[in-house]
Coordinates of N, CA and C and ligand atoms in Angstrom, one line a residue:
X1 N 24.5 -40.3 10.2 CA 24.5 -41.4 11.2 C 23.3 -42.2 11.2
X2 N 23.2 -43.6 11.0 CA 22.5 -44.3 10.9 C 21.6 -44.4 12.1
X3 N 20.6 -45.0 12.6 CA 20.1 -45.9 13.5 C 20.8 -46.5 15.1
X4 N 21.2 -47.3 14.4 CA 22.2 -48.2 15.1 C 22.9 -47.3 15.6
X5 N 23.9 -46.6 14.4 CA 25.3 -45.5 15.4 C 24.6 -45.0 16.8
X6 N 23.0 -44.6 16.0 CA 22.8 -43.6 17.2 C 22.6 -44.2 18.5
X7 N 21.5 -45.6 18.6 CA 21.4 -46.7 19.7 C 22.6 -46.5 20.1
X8 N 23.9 -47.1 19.4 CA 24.9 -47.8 20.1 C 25.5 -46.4 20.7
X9 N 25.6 -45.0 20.6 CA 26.4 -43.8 21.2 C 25.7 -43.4 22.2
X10 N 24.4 -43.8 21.9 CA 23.4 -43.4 23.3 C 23.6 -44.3 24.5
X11 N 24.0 -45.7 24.3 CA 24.2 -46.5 25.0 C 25.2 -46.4 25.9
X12 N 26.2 -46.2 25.0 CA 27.4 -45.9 25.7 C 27.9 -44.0 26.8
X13 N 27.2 -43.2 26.1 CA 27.0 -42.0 27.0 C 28.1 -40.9 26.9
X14 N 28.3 -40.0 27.4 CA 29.3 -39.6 27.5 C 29.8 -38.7 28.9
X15 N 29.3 -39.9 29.5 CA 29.6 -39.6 31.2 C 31.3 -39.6 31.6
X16 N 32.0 -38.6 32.5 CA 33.3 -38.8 32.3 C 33.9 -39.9 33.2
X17 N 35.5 -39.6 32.2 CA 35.9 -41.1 32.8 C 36.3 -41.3 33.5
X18 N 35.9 -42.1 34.7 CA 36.4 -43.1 35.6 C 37.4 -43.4 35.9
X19 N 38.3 -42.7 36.4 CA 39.9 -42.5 36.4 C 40.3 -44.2 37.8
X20 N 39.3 -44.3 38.9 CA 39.6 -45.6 39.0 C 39.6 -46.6 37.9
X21 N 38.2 -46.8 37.3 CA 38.0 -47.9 36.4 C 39.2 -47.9 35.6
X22 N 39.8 -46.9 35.3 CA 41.7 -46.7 34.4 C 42.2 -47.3 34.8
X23 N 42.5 -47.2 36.0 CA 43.5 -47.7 37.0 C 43.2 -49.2 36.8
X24 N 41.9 -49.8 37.1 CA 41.8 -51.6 37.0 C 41.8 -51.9 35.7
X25 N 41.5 -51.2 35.4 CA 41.8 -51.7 33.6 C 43.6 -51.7 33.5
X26 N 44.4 -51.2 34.1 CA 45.9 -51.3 33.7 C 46.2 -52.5 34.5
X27 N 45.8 -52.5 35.4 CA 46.1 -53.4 36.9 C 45.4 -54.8 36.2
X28 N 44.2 -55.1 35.2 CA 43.8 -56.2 34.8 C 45.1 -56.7 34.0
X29 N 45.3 -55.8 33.2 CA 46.0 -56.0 32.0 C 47.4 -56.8 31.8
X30 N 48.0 -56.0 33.4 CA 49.6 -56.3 33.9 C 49.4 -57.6 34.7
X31 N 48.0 -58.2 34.9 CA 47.9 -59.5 35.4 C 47.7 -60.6 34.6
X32 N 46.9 -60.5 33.2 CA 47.0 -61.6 32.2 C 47.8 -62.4 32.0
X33 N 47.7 -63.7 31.9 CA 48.9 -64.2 31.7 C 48.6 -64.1 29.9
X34 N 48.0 -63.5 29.3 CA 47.9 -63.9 27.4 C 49.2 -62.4 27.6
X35 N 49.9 -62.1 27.4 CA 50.7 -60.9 27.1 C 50.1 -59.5 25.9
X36 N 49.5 -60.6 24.4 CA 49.9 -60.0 23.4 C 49.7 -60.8 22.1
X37 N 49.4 -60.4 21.5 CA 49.8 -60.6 19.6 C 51.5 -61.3 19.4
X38 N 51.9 -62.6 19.5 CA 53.5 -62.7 18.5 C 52.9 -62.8 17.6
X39 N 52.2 -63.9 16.5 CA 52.2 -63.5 15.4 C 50.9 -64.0 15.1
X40 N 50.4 -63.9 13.7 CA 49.4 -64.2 12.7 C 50.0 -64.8 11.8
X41 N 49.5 -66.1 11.7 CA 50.4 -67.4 10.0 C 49.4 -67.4 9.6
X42 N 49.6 -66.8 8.2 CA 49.0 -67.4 7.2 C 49.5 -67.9 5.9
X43 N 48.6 -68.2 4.7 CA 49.5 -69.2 3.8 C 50.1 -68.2 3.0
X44 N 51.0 -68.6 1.7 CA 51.4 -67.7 1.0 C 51.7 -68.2 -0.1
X45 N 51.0 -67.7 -1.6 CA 51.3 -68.4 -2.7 C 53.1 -68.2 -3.1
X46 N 53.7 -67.3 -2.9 CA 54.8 -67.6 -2.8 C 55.6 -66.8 -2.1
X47 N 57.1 -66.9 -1.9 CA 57.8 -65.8 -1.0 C 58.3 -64.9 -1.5
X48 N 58.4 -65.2 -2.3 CA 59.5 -64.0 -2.6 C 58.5 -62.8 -3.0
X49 N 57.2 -62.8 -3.6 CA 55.8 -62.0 -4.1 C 55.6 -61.3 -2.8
X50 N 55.3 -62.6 -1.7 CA 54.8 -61.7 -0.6 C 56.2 -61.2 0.4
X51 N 56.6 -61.4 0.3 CA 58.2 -60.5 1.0 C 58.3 -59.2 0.2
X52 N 58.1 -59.1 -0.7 CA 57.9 -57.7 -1.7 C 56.8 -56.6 -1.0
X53 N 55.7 -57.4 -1.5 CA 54.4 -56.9 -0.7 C 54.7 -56.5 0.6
X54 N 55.2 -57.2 2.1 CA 55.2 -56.9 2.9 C 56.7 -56.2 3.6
X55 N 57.5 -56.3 3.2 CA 58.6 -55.6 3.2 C 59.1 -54.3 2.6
X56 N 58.9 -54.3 1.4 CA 59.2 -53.3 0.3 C 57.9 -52.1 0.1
X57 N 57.0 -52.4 0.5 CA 55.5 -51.5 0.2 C 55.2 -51.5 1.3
X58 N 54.8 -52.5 2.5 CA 54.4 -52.1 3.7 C 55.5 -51.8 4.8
X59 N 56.7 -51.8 4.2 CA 58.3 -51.3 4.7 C 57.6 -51.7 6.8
X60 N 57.2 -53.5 6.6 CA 57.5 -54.4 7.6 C 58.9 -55.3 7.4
X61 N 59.7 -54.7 8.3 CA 60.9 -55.9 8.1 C 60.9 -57.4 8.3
X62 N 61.5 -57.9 7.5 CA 61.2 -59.3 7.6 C 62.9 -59.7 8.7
X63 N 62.2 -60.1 9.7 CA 62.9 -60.6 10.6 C 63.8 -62.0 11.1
X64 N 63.0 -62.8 9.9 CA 63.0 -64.3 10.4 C 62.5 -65.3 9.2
X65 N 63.3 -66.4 8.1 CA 62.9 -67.3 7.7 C 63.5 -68.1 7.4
X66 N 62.6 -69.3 8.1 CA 62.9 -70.7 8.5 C 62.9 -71.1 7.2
X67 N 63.7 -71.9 6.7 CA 64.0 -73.1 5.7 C 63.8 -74.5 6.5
X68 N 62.5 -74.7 6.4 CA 62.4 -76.0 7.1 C 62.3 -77.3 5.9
X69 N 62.8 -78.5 6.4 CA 63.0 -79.4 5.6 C 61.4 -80.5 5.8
X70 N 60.8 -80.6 7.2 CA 60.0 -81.0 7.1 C 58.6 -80.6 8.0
X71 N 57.6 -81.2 7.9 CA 56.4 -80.8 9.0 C 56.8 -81.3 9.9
X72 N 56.3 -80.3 10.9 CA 56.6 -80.3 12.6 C 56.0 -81.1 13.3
X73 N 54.4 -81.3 12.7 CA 53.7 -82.3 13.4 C 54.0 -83.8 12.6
X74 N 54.1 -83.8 11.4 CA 53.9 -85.4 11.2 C 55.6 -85.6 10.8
X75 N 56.1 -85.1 10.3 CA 57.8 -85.1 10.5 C 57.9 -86.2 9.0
X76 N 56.6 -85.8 8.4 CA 57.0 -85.6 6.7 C 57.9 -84.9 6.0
X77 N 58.7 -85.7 5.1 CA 59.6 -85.1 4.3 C 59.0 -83.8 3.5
X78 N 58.3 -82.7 3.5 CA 57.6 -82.1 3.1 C 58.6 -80.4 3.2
X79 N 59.3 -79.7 2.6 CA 59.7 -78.5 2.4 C 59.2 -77.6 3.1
X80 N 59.5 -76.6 3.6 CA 58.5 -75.5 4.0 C 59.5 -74.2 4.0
X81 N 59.0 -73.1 3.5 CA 59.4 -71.6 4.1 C 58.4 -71.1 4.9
X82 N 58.9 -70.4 6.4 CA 57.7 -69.8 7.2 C 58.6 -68.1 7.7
X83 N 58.1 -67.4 7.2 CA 58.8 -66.2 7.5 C 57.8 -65.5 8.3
X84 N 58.3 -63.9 8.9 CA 57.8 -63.2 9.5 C 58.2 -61.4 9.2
X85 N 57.0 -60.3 9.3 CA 57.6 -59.7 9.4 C 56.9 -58.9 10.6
X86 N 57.4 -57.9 11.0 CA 57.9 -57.5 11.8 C 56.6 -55.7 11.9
X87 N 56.0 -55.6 13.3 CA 55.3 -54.6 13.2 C 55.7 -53.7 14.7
X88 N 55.5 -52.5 15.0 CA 56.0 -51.9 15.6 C 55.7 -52.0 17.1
X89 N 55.1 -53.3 17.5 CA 55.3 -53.4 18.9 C 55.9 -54.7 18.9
X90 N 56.8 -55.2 18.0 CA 57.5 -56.3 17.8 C 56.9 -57.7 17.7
X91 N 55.5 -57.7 17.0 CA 54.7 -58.7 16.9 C 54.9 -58.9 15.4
X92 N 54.4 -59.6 15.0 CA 54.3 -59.9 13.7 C 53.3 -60.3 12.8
X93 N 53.2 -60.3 11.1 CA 52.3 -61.0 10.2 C 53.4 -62.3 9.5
X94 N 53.0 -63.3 9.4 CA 53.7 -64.6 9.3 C 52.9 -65.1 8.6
X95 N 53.5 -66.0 7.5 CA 53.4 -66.7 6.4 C 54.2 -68.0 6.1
X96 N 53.6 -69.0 6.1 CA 53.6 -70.5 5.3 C 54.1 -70.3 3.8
X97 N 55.2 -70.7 3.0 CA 54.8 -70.6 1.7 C 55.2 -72.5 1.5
X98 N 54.5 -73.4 1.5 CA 54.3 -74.4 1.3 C 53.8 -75.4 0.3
X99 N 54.5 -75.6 -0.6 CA 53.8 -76.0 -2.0 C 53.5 -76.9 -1.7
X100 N 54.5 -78.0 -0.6 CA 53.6 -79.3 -0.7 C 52.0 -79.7 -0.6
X101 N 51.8 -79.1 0.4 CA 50.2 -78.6 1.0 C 49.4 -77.7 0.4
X102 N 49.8 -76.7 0.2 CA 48.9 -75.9 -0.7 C 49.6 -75.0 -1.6
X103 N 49.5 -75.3 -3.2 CA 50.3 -74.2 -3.9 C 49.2 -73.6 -5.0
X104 N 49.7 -72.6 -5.5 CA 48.5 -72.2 -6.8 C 47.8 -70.8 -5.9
X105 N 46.7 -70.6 -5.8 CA 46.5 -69.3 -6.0 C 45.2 -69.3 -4.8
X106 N 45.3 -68.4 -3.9 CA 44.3 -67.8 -2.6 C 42.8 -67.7 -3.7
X107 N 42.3 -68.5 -2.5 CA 42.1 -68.4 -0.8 C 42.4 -70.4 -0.7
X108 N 43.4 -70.6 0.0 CA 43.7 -71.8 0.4 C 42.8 -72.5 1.3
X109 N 42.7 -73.6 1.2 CA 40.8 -74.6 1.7 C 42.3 -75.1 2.5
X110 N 43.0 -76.0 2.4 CA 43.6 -76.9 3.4 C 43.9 -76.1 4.5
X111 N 43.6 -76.9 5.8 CA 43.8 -76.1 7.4 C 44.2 -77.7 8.2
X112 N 45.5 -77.8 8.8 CA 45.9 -78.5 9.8 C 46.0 -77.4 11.0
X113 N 45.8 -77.9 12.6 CA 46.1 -76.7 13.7 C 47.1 -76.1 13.3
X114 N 47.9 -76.1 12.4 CA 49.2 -75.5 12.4 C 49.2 -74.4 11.2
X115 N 48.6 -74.6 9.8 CA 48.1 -73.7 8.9 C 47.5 -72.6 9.3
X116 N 47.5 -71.9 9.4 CA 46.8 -70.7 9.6 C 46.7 -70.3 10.8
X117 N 47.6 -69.6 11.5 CA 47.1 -69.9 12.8 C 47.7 -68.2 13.6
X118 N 47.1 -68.1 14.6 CA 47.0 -66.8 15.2 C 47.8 -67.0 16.5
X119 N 49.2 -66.7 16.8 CA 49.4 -66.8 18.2 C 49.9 -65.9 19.3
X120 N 49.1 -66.3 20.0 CA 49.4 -65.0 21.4 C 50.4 -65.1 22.3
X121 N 50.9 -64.2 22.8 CA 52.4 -64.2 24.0 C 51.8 -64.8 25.5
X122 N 52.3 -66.1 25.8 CA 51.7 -65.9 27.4 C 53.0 -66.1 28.1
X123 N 52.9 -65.6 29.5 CA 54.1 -64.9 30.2 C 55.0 -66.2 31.0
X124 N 54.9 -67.8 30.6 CA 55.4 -68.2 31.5 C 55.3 -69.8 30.4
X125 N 56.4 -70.9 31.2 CA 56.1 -72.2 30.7 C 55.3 -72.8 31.5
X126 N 55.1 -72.2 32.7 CA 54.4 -72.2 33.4 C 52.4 -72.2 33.1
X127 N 52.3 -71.0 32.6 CA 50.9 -70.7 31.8 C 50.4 -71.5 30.6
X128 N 51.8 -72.3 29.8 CA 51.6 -72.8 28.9 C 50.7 -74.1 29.5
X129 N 51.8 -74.7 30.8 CA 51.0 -75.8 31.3 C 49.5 -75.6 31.5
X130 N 49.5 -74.7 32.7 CA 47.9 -74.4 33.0 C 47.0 -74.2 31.9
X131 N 47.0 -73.9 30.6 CA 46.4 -73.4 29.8 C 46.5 -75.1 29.4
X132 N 47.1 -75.8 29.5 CA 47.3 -77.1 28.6 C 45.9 -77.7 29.1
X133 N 46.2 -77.7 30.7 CA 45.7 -78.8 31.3 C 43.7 -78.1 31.4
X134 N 43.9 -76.7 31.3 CA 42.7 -76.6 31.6 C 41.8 -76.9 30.2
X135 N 42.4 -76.4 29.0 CA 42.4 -77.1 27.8 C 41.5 -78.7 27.7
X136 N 42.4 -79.2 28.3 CA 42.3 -80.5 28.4 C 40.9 -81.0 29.2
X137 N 41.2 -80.4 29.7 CA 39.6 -80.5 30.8 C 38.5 -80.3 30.5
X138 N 38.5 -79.4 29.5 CA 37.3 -78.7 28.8 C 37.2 -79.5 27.4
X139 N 37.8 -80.4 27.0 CA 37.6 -81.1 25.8 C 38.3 -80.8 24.4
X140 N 38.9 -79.6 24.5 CA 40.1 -79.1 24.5 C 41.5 -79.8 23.7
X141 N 41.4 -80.9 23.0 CA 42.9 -81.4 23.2 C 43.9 -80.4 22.5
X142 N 45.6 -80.5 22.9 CA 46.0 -79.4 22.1 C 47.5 -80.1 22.6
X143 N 48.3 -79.8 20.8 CA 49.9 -80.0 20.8 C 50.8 -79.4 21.8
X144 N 51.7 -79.8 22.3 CA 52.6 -79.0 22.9 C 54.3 -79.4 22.1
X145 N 54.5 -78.0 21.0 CA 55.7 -78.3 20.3 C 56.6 -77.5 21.0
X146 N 58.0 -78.0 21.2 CA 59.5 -77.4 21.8 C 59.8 -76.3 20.7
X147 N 59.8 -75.3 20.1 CA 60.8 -75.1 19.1 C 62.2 -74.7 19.1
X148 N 62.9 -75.1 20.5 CA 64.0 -75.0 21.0 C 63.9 -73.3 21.5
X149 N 63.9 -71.8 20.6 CA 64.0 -70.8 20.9 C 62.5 -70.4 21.3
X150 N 61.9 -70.8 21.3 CA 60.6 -70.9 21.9 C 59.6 -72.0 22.7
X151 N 58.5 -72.1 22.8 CA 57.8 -73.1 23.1 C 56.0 -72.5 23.1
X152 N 55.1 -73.7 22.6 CA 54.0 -73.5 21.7 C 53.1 -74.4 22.2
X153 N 51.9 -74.3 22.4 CA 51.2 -74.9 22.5 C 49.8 -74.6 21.3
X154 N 49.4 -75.6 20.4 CA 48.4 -75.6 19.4 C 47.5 -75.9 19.6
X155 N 46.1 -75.6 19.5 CA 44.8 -76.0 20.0 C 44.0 -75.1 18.9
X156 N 42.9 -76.1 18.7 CA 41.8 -75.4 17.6 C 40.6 -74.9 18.7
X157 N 40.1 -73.8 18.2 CA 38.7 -73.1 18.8 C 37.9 -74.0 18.8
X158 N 36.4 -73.4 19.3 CA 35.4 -73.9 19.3 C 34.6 -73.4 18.2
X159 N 35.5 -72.4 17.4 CA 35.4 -72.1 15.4 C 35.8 -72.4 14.4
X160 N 36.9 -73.4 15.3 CA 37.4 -74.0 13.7 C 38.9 -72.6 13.6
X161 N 38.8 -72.3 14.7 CA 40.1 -70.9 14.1 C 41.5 -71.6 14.9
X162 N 42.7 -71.8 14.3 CA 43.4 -72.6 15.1 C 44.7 -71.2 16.3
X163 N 45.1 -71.6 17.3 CA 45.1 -70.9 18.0 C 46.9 -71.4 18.8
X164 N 47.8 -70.4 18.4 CA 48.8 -70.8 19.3 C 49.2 -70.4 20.7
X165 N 49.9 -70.6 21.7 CA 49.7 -69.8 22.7 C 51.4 -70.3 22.9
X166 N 52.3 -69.0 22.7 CA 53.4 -69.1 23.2 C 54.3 -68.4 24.1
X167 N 55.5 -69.3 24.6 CA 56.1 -68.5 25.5 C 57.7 -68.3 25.3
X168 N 58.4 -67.3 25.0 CA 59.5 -67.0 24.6 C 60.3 -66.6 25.6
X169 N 61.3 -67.4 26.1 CA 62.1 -67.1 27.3 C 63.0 -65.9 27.2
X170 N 63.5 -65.8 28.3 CA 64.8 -64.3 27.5 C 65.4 -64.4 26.5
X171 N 66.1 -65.7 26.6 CA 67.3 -65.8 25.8 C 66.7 -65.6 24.0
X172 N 65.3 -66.1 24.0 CA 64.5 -66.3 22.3 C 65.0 -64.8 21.8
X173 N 65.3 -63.5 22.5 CA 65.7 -62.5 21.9 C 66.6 -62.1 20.9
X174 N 67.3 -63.1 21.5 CA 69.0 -62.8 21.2 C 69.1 -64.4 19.9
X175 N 68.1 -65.0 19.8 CA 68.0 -65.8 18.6 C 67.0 -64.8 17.3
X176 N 66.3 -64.1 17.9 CA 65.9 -63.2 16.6 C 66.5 -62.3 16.4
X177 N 67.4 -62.2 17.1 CA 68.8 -61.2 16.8 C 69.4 -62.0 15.4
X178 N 70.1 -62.8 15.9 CA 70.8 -63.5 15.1 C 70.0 -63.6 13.4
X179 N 68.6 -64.5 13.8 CA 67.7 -64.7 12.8 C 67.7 -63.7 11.7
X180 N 67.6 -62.6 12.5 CA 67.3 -61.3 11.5 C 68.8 -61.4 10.5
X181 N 69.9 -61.9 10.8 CA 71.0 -60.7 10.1 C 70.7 -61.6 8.7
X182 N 70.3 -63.5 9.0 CA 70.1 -63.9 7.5 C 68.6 -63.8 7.0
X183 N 68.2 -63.2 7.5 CA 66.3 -63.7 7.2 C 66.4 -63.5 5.2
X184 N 67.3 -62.4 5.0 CA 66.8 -62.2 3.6 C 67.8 -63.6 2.5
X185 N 68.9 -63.5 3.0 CA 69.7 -64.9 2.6 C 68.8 -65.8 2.6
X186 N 68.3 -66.4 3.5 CA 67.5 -67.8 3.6 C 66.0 -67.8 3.1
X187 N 65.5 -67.0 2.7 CA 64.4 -66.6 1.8 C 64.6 -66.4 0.5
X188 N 66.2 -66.1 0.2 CA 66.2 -66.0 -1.6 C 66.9 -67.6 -2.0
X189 N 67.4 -68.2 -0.6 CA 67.7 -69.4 -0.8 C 66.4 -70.0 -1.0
X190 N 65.5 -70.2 -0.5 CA 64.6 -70.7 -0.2 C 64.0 -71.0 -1.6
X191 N 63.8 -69.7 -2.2 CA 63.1 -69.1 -3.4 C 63.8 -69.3 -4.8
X192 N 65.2 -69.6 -4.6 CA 66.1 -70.1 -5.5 C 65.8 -71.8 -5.8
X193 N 65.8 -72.5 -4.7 CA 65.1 -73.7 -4.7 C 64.2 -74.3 -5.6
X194 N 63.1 -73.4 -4.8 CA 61.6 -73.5 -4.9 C 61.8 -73.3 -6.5
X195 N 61.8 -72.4 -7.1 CA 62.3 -72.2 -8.6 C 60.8 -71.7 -8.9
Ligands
FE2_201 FE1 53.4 -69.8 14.9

């Protein structure tokens, strides 16, 4: 044990635990409006490679992939596949495979708010607003996209890390129901394409 380990274990103690502080820690938790992890996007040199990788070896199901025709924000004729798979508290690791934008070989330099991006569950459309407007206040500016089975709001850090914050009504369930039965059809289509 290093130094440090030892500072940082002394610091912390091993006084027992605080079965209130438990209790406000659950009672904090069930009040957040952030829920949760939906997903993590990142890019992907290609799909069908990383569907292998994450499907077949990390046996994450792939739940979900969009055949989109163009970008969401500028509504460029521009291609896209954006898939998801699937981890056991029903969050996900998500992937871009986008040649228009970035093709060829990691670690990918190009970043729009929407490239790479990390998004959290919040509990309401409600929250999305408040979060918009306080956003806004703080200097903050940030997208607000529909995606019909969902809804999103985009905003970059104060790191440069871009950050989604979504909210998925009941019904969005019963669309990744559906989603799932073609996800692997519309990925080999995709990938048939792409060539
Ligand atoms: Fe996303």
């Amino acid at each position: 044990m290093s130094h440090h380990d030892e500072n940082v274990f002394a610091a912390v103690g091993d006084s027992a635990v605080d079965l209130q502080q438990k209790q406000r820690a659950i009672e904090r938790r069930a009040r957040s409006r952030v829920r949760g992890l939906n997903h993590h996007a990142y890019y992907s040199a290609d799909a069908a490679t990383t569907r292998h990788f994450y499907e077949d070896i990390l046996e994450m199901p792939m739940t979900i992939a969009l055949r989109i025709p163009e970008e969401v924000f500028t509504g460029r004729a521009a291609p896209y596949c954006h898939f998801f798979f699937e981890m056991g508290d029903g969050s996900s690791i998500a992937f871009f495979d986008y040649p228009d934008v970035f093709d060829g070989k990691p670690p990918f330099e190009v970043s729009t708010v929407y490239h790479h991006h990390i998004a959290i569950n919040v509990d309401s459309d409600e929250s999305i607003e408040y979060f918009r407007q306080r956003l806004e206040k703080e200097g903050y500016p940030s997208t607000f996209v529909d995606h019909g089975a969902f809804h999103s709001l985009y905003v970059r850090d104060p790191n440069g890390m871009n950050l989604e914050l979504c909210y998925s009504p009941p019904e969005t369930e019963d669309f990744f129901l559906r989603a799932e039965r073609v996800a692997r059809d519309e990925l080999d289509k995709w990938a048939a394409k792409r060539g």
